[in-house]
mmCIF file of C-alpha atoms in Angstrom:
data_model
loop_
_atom_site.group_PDB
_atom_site.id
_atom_site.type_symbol
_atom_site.label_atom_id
_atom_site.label_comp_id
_atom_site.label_asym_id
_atom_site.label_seq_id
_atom_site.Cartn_x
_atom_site.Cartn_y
_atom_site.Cartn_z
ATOM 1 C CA UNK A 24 0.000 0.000 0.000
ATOM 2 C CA UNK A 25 2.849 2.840 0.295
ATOM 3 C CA UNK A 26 5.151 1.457 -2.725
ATOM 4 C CA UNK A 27 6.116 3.499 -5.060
ATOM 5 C CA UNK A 28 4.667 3.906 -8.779
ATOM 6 C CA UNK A 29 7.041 1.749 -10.078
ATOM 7 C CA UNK A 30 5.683 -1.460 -11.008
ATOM 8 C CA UNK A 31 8.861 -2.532 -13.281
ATOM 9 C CA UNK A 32 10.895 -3.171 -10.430
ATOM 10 C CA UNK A 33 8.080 -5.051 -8.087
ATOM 11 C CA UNK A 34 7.071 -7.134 -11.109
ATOM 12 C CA UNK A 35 11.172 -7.890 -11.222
ATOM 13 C CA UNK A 36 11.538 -8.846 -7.679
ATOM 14 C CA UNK A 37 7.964 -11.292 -7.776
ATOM 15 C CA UNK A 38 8.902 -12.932 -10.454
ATOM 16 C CA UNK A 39 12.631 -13.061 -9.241
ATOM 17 C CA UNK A 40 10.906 -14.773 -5.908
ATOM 18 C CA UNK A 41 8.944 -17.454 -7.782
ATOM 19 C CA UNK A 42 12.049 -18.236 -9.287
ATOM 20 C CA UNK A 43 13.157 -18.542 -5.306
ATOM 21 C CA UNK A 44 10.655 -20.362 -4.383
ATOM 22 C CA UNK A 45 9.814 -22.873 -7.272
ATOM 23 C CA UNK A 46 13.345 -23.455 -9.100
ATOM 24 C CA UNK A 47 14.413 -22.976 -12.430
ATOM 25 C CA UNK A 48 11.258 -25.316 -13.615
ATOM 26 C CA UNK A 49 8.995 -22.875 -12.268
ATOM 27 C CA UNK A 50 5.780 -22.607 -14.831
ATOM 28 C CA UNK A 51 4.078 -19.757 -16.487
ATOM 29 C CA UNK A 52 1.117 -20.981 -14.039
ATOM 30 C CA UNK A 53 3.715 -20.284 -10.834
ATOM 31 C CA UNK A 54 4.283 -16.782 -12.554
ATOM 32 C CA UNK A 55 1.164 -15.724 -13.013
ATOM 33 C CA UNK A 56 -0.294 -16.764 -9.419
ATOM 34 C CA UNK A 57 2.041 -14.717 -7.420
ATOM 35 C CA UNK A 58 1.735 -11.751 -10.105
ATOM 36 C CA UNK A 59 -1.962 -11.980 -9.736
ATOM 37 C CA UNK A 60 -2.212 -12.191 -5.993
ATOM 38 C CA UNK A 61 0.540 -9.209 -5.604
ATOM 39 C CA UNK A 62 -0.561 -5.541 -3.672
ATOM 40 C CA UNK A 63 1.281 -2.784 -5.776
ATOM 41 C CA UNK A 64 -0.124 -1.346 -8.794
ATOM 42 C CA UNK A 65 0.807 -1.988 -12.352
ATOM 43 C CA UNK A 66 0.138 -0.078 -15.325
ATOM 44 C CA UNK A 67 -0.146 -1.110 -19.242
ATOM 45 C CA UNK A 68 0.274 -5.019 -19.784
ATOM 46 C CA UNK A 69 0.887 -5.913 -16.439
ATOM 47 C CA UNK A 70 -2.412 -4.017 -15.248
ATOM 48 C CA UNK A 71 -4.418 -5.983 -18.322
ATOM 49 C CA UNK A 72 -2.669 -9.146 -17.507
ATOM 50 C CA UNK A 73 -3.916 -9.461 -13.615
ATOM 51 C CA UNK A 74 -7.221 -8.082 -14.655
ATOM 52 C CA UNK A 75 -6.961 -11.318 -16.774
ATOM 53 C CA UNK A 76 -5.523 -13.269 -13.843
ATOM 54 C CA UNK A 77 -7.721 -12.218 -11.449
ATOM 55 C CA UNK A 78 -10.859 -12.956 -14.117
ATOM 56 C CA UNK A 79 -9.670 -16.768 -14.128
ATOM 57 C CA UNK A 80 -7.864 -16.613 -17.519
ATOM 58 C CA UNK A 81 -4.989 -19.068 -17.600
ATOM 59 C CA UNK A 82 -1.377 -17.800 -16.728
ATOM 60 C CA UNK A 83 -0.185 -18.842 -20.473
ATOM 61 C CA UNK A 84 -3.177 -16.135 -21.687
ATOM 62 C CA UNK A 85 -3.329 -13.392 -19.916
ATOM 63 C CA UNK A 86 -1.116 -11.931 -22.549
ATOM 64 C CA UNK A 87 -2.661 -12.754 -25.904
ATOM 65 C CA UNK A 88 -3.673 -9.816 -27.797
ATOM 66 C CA UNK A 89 -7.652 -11.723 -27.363
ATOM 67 C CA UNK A 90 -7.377 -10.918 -24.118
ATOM 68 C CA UNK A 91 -4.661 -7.888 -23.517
ATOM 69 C CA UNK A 92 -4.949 -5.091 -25.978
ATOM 70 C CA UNK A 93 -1.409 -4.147 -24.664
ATOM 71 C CA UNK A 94 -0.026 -7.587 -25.589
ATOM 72 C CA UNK A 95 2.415 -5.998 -27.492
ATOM 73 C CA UNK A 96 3.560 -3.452 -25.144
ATOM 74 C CA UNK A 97 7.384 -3.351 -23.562
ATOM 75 C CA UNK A 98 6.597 -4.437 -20.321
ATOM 76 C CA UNK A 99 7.876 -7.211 -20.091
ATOM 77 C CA UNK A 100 11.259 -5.778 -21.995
ATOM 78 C CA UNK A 101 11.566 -3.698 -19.198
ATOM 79 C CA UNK A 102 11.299 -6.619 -16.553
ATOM 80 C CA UNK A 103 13.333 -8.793 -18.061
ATOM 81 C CA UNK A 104 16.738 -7.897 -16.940
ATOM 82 C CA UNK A 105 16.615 -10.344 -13.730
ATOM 83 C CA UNK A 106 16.187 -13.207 -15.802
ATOM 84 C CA UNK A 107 19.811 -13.024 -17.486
ATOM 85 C CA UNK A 108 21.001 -11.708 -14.133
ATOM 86 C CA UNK A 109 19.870 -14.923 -12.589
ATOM 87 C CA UNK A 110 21.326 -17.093 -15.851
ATOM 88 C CA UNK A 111 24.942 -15.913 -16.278
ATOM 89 C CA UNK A 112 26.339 -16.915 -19.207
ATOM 90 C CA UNK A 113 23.409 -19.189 -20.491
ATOM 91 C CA UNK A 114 21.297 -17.058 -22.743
ATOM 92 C CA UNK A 115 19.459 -20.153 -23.814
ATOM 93 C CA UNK A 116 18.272 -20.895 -20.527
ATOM 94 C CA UNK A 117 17.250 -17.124 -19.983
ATOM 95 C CA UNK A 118 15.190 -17.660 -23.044
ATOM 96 C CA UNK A 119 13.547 -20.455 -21.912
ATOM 97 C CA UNK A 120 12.486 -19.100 -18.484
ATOM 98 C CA UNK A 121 11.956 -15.573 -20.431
ATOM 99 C CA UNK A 122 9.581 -17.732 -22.669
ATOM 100 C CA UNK A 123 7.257 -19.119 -19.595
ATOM 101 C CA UNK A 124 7.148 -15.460 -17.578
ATOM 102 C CA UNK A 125 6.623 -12.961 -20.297
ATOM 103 C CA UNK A 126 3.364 -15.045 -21.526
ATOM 104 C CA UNK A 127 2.423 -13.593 -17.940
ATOM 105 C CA UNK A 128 1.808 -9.827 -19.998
ATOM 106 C CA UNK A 129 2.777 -10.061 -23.002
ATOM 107 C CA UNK A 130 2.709 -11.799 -26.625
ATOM 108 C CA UNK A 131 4.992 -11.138 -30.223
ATOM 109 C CA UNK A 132 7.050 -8.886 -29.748
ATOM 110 C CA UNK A 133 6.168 -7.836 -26.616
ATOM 111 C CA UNK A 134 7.088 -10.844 -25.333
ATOM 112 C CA UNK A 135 10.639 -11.030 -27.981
ATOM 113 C CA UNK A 136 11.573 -7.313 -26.321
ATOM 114 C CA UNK A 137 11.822 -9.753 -22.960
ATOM 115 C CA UNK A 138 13.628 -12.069 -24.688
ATOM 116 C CA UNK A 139 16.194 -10.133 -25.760
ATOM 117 C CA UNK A 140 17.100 -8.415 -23.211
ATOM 118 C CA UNK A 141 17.235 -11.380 -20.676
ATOM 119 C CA UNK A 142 19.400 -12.848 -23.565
ATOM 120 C CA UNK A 143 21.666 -9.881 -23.633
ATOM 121 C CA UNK A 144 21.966 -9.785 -19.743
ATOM 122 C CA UNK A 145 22.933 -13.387 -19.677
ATOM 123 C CA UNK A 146 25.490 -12.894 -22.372
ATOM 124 C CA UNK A 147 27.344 -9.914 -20.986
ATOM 125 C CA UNK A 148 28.488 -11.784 -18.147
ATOM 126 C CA UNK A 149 31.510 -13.078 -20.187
ATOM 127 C CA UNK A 150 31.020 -10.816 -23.737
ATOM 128 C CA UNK A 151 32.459 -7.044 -23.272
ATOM 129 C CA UNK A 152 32.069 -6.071 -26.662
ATOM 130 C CA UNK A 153 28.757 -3.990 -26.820
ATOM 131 C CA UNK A 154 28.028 -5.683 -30.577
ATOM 132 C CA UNK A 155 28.410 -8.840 -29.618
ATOM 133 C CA UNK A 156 25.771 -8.871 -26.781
ATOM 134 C CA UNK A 157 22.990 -7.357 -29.287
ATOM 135 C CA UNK A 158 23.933 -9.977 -31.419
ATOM 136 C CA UNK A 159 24.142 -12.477 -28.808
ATOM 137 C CA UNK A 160 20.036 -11.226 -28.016
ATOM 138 C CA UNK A 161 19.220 -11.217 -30.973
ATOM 139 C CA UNK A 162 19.569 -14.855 -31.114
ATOM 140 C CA UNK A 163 17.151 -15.259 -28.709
ATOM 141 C CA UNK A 164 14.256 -14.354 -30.827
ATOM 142 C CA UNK A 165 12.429 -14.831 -34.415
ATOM 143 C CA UNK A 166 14.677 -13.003 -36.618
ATOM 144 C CA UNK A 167 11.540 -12.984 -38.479
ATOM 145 C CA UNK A 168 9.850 -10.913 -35.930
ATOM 146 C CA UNK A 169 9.431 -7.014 -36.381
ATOM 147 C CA UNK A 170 11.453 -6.922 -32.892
ATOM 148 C CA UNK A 171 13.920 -9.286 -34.581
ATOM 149 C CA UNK A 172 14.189 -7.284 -38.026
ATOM 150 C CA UNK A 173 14.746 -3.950 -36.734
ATOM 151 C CA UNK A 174 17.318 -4.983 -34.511
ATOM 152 C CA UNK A 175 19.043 -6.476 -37.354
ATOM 153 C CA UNK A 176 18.496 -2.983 -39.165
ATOM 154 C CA UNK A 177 20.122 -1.252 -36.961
ATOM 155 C CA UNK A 178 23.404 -3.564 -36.358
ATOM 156 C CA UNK A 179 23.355 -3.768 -40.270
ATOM 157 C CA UNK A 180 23.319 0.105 -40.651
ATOM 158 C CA UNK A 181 25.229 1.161 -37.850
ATOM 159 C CA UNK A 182 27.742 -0.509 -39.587
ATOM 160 C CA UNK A 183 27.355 0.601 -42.598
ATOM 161 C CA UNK A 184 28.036 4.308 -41.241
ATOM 162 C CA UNK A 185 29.804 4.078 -37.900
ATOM 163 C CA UNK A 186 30.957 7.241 -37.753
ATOM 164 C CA UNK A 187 27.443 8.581 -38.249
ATOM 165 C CA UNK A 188 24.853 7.357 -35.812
ATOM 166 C CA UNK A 189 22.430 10.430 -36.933
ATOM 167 C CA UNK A 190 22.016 8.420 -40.746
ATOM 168 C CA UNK A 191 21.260 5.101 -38.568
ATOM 169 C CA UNK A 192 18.576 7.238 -37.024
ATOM 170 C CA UNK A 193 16.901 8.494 -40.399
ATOM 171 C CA UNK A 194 16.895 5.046 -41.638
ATOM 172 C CA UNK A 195 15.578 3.350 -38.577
ATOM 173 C CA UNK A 196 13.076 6.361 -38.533
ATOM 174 C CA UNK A 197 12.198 6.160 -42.534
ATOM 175 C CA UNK A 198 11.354 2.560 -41.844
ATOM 176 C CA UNK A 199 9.940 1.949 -38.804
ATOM 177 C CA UNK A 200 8.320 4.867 -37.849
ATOM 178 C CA UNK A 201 4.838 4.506 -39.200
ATOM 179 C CA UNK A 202 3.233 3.690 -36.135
ATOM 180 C CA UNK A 203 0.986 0.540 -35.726
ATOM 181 C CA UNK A 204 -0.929 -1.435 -38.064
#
């Protein structure tokens, strides 16, 4: 009841615990019961996804766009990070545990943002070179996914002009920014 507006990091540290209290085999069911019996208060996905829990839709559904119209949002990006914190080194694993919490909010690339990251974490334990963790992410998703193909977009322009990051931006911009279908 007094926490602060700032549901990324709660959602972090409850889904951090299940992994506490269950193990690494912890399922998307696990997830979603402590994330729909939690106090603070969400916002976006998470908000739509313990409306959803709280309804009696399934852990594994509460993000599908038929049920969240904010399936697709970053939440889940955001509150990722713990996953390749707690996976060193193992970006596979990160994606498999990534793959049975973000279902929890999310869906597409909502739920590939999550995947990345917690991919990327995981990786930089023992990768320094900036590069080679996006890359090392981005092989944690679809590279057929929007999420997937802009990422590639922007490692394959950036290098194409390293010394200007403002031409990455135009191209990134010309291309992807045309807001949602």
């Amino acid at each position: 009841s007094n926490s602060l507006g700032q549901d990324d990091l709660y959602v972090d540290m409850t889904f951090a615990q299940v992994l506490d209290d269950k193990g690494l085999g912890a399922t998307t069911a696990d997830f979603g019961n402590m994330f729909r019996d939690a106090k603070y208060r969400l916002a976006h996905a998470n908000l739509a996804a313990r409306r959803n829990l709280r309804r009696g839709i399934p852990a594994w559904q509460a993000g599908l766009p038929e049920f969240n119209v904010h399936a697709n949002d970053i939440d889940f990006q955001i509150e990722s990070d713990f996953i390749g914190l707690m996976t060193p080194g193992l970006p596979q694993e990160a994606n498999r545990i990534a793959d049975r919490v973000g279902r929890v909010m999310n869906y597409g690339d909502g739920l590939y943002g999550g995947m990345f990251f917690g991919g990327m974490y995981a990786a930089a334990f023992f990768e320094s070179d900036p590069r080679k963790v996006v890359e090392m992410g981005l092989r944690s998703i679809p590279a057929d996914s929007g999420y997937g193909k802009i990422i590639a977009d922007v490692l394959k322009w950036s290098t194409e002009n390293p010394k200007d990051w403002q031409k990455t931006w135009r191209l990134i911009t010309e291309k992807w920014d045309r807001g949602d279908p």
